[in-house]
CSV table of C-alpha atoms in Angstrom, one decimal:
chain,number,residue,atom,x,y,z
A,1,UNK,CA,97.0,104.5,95.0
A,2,UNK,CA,93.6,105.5,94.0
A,3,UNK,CA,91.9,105.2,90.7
A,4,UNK,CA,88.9,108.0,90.2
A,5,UNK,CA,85.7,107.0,88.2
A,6,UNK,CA,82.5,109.3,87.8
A,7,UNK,CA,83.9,112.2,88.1
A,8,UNK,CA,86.0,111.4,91.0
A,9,UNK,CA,82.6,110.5,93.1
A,10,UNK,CA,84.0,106.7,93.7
A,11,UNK,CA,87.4,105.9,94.2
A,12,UNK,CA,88.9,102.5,94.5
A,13,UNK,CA,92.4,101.2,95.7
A,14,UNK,CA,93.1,97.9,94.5
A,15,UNK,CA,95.3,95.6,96.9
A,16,UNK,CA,94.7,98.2,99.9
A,17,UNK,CA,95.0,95.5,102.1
A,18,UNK,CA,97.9,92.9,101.3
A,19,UNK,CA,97.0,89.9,100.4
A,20,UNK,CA,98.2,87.5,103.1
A,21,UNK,CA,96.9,90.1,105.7
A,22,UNK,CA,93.4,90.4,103.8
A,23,UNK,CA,92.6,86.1,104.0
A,24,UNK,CA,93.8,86.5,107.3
A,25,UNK,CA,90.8,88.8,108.1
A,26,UNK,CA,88.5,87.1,106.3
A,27,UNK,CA,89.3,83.9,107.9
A,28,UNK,CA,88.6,86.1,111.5
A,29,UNK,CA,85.6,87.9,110.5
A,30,UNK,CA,84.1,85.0,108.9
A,31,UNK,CA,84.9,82.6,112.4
A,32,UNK,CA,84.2,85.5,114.6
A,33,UNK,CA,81.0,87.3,113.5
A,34,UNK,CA,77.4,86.8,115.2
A,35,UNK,CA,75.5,87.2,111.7
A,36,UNK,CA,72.0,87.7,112.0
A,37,UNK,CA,69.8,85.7,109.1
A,38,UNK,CA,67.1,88.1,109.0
A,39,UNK,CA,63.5,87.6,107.9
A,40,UNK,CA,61.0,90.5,107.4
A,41,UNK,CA,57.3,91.1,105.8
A,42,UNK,CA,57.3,92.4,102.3
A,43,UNK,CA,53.4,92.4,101.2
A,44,UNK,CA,52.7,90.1,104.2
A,45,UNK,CA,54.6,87.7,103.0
A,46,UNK,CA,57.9,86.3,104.9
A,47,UNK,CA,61.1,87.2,102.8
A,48,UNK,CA,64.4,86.4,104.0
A,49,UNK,CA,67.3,89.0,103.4
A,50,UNK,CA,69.6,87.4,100.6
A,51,UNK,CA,73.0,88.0,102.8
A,52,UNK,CA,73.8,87.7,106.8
A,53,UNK,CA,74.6,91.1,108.4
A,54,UNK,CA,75.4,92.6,111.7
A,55,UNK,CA,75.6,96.2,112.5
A,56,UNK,CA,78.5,97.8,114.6
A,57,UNK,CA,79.6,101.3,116.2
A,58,UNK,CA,78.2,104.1,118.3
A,59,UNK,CA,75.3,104.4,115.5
A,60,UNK,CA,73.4,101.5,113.1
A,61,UNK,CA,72.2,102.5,109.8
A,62,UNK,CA,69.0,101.2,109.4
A,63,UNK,CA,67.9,100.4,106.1
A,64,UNK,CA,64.4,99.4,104.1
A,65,UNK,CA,62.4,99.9,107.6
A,66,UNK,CA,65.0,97.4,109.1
A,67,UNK,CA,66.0,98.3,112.6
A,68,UNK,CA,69.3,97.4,114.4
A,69,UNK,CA,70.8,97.8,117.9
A,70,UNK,CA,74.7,97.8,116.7
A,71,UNK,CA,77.2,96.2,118.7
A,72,UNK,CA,80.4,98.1,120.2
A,73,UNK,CA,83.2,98.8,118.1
A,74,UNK,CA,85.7,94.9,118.4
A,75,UNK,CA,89.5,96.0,118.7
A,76,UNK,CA,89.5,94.7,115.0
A,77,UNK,CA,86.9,96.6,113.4
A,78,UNK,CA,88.0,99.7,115.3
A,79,UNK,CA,91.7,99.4,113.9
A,80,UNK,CA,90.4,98.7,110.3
A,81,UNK,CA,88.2,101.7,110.6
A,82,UNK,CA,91.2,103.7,111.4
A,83,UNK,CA,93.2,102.6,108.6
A,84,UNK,CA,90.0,103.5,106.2
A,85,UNK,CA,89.5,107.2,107.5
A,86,UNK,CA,92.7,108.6,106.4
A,87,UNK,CA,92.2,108.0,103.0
A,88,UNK,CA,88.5,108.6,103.0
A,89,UNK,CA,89.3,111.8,104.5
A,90,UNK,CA,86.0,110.7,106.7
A,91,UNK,CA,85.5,110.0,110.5
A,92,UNK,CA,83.3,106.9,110.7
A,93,UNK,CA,80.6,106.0,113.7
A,94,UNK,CA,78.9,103.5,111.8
A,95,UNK,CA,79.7,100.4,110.0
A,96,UNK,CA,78.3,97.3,108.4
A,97,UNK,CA,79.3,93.9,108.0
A,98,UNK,CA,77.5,92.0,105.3
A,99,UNK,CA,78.2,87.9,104.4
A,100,UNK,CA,77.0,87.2,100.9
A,101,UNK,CA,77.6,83.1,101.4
A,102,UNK,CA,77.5,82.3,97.8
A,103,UNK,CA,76.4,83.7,94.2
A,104,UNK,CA,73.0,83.5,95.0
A,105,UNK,CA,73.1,85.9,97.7
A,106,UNK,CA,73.1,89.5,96.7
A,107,UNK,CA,71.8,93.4,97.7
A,108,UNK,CA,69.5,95.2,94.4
A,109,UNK,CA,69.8,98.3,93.1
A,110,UNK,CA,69.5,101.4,95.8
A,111,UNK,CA,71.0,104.4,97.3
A,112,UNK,CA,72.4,105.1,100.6
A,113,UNK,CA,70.3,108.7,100.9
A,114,UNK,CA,69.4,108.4,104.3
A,115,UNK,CA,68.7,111.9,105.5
A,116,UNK,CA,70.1,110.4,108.7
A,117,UNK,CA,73.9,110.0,106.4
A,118,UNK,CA,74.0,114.0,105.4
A,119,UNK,CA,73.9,116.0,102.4
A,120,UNK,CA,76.8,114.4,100.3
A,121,UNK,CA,77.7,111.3,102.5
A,122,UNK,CA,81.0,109.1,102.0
A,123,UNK,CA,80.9,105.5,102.4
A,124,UNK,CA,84.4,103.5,102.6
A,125,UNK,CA,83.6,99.7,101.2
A,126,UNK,CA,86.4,97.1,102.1
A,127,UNK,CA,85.5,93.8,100.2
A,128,UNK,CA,87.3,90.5,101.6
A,129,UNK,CA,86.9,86.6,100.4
A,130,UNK,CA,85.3,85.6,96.9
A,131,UNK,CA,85.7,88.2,94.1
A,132,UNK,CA,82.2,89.5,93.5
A,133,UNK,CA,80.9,92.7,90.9
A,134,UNK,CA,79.5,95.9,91.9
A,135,UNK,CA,78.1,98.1,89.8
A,136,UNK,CA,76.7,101.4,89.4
A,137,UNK,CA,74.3,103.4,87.5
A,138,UNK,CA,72.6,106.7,86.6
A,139,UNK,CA,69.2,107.3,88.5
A,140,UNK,CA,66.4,106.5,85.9
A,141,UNK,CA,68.7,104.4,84.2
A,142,UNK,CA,68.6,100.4,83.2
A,143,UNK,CA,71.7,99.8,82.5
A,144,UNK,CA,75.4,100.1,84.6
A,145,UNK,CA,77.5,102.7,84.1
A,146,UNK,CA,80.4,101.5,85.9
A,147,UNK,CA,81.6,97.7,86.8
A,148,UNK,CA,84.3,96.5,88.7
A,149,UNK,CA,85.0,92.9,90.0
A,150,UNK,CA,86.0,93.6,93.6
A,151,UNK,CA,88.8,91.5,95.1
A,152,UNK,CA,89.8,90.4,98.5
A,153,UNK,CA,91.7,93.8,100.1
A,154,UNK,CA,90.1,96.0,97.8
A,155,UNK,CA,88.9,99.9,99.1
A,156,UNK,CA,85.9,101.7,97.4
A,157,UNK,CA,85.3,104.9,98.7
A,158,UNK,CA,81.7,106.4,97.3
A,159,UNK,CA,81.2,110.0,98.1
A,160,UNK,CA,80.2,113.5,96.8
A,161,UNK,CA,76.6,113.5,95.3
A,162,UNK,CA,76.7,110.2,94.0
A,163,UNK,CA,74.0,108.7,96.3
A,164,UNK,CA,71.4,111.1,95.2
A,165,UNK,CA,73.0,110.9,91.4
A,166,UNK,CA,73.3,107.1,91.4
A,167,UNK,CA,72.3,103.7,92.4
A,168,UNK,CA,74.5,100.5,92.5
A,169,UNK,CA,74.4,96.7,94.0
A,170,UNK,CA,76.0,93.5,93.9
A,171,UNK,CA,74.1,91.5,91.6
A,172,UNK,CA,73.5,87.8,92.1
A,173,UNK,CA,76.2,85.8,90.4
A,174,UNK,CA,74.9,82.1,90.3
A,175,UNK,CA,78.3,80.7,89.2
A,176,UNK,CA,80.1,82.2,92.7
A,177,UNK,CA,80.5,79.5,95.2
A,178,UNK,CA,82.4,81.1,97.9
A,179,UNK,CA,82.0,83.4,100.4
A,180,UNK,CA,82.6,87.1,100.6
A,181,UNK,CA,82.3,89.9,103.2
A,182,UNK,CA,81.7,93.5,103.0
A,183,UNK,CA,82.4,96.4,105.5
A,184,UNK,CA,81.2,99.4,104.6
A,185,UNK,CA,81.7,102.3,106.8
A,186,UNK,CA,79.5,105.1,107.6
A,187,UNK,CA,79.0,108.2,109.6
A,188,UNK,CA,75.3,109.2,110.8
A,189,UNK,CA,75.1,112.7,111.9
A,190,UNK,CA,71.3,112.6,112.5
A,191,UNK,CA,68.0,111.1,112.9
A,192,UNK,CA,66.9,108.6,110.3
A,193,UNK,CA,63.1,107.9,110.4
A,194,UNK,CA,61.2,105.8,108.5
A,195,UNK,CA,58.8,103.7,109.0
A,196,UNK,CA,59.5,100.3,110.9
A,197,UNK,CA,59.0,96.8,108.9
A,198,UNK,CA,58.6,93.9,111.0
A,199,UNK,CA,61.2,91.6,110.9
A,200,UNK,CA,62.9,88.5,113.4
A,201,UNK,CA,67.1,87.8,113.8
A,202,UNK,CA,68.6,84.9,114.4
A,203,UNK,CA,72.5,84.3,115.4
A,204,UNK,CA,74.0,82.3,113.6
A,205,UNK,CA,78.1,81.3,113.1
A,206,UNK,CA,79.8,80.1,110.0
A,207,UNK,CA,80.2,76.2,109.6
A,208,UNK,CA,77.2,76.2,111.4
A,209,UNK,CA,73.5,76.6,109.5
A,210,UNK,CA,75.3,80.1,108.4
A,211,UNK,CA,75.8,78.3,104.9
């Protein structure tokens, strides 16, 4: 089911969810989801994050001096996260649920290195909606090592040391017009500080002013 890349530190299984079953999903979590549009200080001035997220489970991984209060496991997430630790060989407490609404919206080049995520964390990535690239590359590196276009129903699973060997994204793609969302599961086994950046959260809903 699974095809290894670097060294067996990312695996991906194409079609991991069926087809019919991952548009349905998509179709839910897109209707469903209270996405926050968030908006934060970088050099005092206002940026706004280029993707609506919201944060789930019994802990939030906060990121760039974001904070997050995450919201209890729905019955859907919970069963999705079930189906992802078996093959991630994982147990999951965290999770996040990004909304890139178009090319234009995107998440640069980092690492998820979090003391808070462990030595040699693994991250299970389910991608649903408009097929988008992600790539990877080397630490002190330009260019990507590794590219895939990730499809609706499609499972990455990061892990080893490849968050403290490697970066990777999803790089703005300006010809993408549709939607896609990301759920990218986690497990926090302690504290995470860093220092807090201010920032304001709005709700908003798909079909709404989400677009």
């Amino acid at each position: 089911m699974f095809t290894s890349l670097l060294d067996d530190r990312v695996r991906v299984a194409r079609g991991f969810l069926a087809p019919e079953r991952a548009a349905a999903l998509f179709a839910e979590l897109l209707r469903a989801t209270p996405w926050l549009a968030v908006r934060y200080e970088n050099a005092g001035a206002p940026v706004d994050l280029p993707r609506l997220t919201v944060n789930y489970g019994e802990r939030s991984y906060d990121y760039s001096g974001l904070v997050f209060t995450p919201l209890p496991w729905t019955p859907l997430l919970a069963e999705l996260r079930a189906q992802v630790e078996p093959p991630a060989q994982a147990s999951f407490n965290a999770l996040i649920v990004q909304l890139y609404r178009d090319g234009r919206d995107g998440v640069s080049w980092h690492a998820d290195d979090s003391p808070g995520l462990g030595v040699d964390p693994v991250i299970a990535s389910l991608s649903f909606g408009a097929t988008r690239r992600f790539e990877v590359r080397a630490r002190g590196g330009r260019a990507a090592c590794l590219a895939l276009e990730l499809h609706a129903g499609d499972l990455v699973i990061m892990r080893g040391d490849l968050q403290h060997t490697h970066q990777h994204r999803v790089p703005r793609e300006p010809d993408v017009s549709a939607p896609r969302i990301n759920l990218t599961f986690r497990t926090l086994a302690g504290p995470a500080p860093q220092p807090a950046v201010a920032h304001t959260s709005r709700v908003v809903r798909w079909g709404d002013d989400a677009g």
